[in-house]
mmCIF file of C-alpha atoms in Angstrom:
data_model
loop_
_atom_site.group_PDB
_atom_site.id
_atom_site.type_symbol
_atom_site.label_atom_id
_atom_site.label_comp_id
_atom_site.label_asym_id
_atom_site.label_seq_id
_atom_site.Cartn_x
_atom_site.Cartn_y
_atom_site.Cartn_z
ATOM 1 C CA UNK A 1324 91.933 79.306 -44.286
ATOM 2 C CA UNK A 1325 88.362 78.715 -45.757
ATOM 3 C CA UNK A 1326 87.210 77.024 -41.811
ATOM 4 C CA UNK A 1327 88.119 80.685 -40.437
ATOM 5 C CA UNK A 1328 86.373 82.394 -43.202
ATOM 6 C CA UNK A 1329 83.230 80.671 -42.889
ATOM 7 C CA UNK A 1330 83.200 80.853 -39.477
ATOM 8 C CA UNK A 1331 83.917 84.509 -39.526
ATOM 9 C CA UNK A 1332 80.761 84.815 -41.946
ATOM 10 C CA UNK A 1333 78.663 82.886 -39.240
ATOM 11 C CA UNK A 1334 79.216 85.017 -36.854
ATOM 12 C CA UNK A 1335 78.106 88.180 -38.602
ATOM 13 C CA UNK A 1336 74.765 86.038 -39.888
ATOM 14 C CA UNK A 1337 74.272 85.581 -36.052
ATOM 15 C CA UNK A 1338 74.600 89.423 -35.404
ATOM 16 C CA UNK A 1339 72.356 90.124 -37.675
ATOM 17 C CA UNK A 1340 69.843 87.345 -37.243
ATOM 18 C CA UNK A 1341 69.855 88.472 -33.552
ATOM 19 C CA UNK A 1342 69.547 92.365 -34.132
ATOM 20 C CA UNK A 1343 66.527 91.280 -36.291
ATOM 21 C CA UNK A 1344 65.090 88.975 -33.769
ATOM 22 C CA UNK A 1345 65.570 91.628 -30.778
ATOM 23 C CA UNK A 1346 63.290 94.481 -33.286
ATOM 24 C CA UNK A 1347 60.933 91.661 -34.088
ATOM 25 C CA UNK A 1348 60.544 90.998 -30.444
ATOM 26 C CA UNK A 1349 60.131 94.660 -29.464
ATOM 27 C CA UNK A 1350 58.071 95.622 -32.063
ATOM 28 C CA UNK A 1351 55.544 92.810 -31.880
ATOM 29 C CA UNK A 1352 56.106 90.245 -29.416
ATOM 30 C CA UNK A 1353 57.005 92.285 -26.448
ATOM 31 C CA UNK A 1354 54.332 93.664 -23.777
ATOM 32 C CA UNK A 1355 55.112 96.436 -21.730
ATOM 33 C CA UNK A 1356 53.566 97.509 -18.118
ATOM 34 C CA UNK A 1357 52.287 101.154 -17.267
ATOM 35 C CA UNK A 1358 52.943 101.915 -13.397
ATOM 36 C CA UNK A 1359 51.721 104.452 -11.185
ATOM 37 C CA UNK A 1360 53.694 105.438 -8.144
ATOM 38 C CA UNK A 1361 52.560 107.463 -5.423
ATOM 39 C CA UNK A 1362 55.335 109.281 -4.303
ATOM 40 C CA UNK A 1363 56.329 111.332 -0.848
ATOM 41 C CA UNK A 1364 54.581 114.617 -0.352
ATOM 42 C CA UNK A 1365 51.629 113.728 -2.647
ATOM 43 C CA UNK A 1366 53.122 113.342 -6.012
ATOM 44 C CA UNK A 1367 52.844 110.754 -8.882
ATOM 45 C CA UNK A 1368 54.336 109.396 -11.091
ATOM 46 C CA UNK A 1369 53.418 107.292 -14.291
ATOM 47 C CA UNK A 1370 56.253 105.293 -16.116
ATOM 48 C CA UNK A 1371 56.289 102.126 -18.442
ATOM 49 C CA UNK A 1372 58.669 99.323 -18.934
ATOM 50 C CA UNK A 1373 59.345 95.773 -20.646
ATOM 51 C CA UNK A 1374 60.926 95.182 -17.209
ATOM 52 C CA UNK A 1375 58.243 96.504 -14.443
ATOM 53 C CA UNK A 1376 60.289 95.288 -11.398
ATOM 54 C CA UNK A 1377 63.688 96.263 -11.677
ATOM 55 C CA UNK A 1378 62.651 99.324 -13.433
ATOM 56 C CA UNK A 1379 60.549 99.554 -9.908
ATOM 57 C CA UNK A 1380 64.066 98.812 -8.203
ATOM 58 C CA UNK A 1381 65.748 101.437 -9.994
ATOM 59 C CA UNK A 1382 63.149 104.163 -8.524
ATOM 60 C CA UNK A 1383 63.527 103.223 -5.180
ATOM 61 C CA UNK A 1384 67.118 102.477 -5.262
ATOM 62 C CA UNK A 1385 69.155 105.672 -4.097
ATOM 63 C CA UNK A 1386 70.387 106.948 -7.795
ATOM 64 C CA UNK A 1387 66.268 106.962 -8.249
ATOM 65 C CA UNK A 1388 64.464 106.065 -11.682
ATOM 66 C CA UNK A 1389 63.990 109.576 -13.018
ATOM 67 C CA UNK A 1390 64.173 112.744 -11.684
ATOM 68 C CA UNK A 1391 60.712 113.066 -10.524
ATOM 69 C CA UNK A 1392 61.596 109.827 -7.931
ATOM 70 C CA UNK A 1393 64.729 110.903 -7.110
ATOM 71 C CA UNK A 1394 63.177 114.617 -6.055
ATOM 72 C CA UNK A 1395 59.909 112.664 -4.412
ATOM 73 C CA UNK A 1396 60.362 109.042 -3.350
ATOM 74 C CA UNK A 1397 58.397 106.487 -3.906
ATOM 75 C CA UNK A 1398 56.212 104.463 -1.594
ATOM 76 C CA UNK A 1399 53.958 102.292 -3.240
ATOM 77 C CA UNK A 1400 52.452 101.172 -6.141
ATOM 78 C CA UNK A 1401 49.214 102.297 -6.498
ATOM 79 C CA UNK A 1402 47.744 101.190 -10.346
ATOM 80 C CA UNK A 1403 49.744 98.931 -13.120
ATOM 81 C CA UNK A 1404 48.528 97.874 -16.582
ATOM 82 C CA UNK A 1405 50.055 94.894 -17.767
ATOM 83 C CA UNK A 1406 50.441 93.105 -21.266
ATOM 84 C CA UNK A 1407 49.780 96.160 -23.317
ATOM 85 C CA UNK A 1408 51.480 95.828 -26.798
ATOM 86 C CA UNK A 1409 54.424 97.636 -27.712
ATOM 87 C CA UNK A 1410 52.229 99.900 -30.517
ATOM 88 C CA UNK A 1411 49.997 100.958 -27.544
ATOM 89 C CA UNK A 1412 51.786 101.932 -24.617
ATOM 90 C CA UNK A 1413 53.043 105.149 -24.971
ATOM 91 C CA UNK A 1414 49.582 106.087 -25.576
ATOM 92 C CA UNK A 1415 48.340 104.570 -22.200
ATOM 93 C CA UNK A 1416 50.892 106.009 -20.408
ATOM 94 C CA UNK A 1417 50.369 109.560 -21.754
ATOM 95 C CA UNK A 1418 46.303 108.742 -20.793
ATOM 96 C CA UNK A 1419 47.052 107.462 -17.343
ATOM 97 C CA UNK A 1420 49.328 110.564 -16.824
ATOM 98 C CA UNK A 1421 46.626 113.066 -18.174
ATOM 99 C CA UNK A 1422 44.130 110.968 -16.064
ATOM 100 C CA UNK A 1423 46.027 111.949 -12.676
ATOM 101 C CA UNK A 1424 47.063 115.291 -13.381
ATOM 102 C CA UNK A 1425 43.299 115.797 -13.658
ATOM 103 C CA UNK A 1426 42.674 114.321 -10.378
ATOM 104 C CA UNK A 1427 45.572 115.797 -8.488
ATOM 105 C CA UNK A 1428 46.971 118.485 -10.227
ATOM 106 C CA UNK A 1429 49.417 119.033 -12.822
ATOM 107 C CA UNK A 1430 52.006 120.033 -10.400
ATOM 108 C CA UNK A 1431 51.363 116.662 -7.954
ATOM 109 C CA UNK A 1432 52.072 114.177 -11.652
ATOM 110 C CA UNK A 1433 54.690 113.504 -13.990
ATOM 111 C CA UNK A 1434 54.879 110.600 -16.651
ATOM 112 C CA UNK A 1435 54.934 109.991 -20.333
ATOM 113 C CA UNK A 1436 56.805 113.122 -22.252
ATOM 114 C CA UNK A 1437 55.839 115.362 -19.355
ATOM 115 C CA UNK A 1438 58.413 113.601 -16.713
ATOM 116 C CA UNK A 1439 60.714 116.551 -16.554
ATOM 117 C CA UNK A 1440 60.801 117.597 -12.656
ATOM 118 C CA UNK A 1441 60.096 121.825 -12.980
ATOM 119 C CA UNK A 1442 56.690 122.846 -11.988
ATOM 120 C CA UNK A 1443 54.131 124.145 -14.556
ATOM 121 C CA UNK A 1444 53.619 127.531 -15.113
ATOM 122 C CA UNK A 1445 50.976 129.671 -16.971
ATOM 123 C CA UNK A 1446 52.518 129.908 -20.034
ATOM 124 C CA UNK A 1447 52.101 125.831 -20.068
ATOM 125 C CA UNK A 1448 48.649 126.069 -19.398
ATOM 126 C CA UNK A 1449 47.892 126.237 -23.403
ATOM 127 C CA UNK A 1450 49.948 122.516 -23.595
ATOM 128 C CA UNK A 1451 48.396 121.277 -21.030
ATOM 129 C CA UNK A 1452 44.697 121.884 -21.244
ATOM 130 C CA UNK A 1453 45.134 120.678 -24.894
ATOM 131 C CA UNK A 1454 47.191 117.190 -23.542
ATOM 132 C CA UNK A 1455 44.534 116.567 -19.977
ATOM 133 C CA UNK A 1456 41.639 117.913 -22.129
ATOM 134 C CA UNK A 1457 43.352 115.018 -25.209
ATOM 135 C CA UNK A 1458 42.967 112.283 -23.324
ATOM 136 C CA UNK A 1459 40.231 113.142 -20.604
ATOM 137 C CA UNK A 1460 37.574 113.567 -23.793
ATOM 138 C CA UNK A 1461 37.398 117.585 -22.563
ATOM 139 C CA UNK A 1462 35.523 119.384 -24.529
ATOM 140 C CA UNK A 1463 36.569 123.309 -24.298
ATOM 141 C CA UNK A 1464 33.405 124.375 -27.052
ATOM 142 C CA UNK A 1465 31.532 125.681 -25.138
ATOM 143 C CA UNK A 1466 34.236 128.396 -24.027
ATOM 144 C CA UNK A 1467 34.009 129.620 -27.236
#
């Protein structure tokens, strides 16, 4: 009857008020944390989540985070950003990752859209001197 009907329409308002709310939250309410691991064998990795510890779980756990910690395992923790706003943190990811693969090589580092576990070859080196240079303020002018 007209009970079931409304109460059928109420619960599609809630779906949708709670979809909403759940993009609303993401987009500005949410903060996300940038990680760096220091892995086995010394490699790093840089990775970002809403949820820092079990994300942090799921690398050490035995199925491994990503491919990069299941290949090299984690042991520690060594730098975390907190709090950073959901428009920001891809960005400080893909800095913190350039940021170590300039330290330690770009063979030692994966993170941000560089997390794939292959090692680098020469014919990356154009994508990569233009991403470390990006975000290390490199300037390559005077190679010119």
């Amino acid at each position: 009857g007209p009970f079931q009907r409304l109460a059928a329409k109420a619960k599609v308002v809630r779906l949708v008020l709670a979809r909403w709310w759940r993009g609303v939250w993401r987009k500005y309410l949410a903060s996300y944390s940038v990680y760096v691991l220091e892995c086995e064998g010394g490699k790093y990795y840089v990775g970002s989540s809403l949820r820092r510890k079990a994300r942090l779980a799921e690398h050490l756990s035995e199925r491994g985070g990503s491919a990069w910690t299941r290949k090299h395992k984690p042991l520690r923790t060594v730098e975390s950003v907190d709090r950073i706003p959901s428009r920001y943190y891809l960005g400080v990811e893909a800095s913190k990752t350039a940021e170590y693969m300039l330290r330690f090589g770009v063979n030692n580092v994966r993170g941000a859209y560089l997390s794939h576990p292959r090692p680098f070859t020469a014919g990356d080196a154009p994508m990569l001197s233009g991403f470390i240079g990006h975000f290390n303020d490199l300037s390559f002018r005077a190679l010119e």
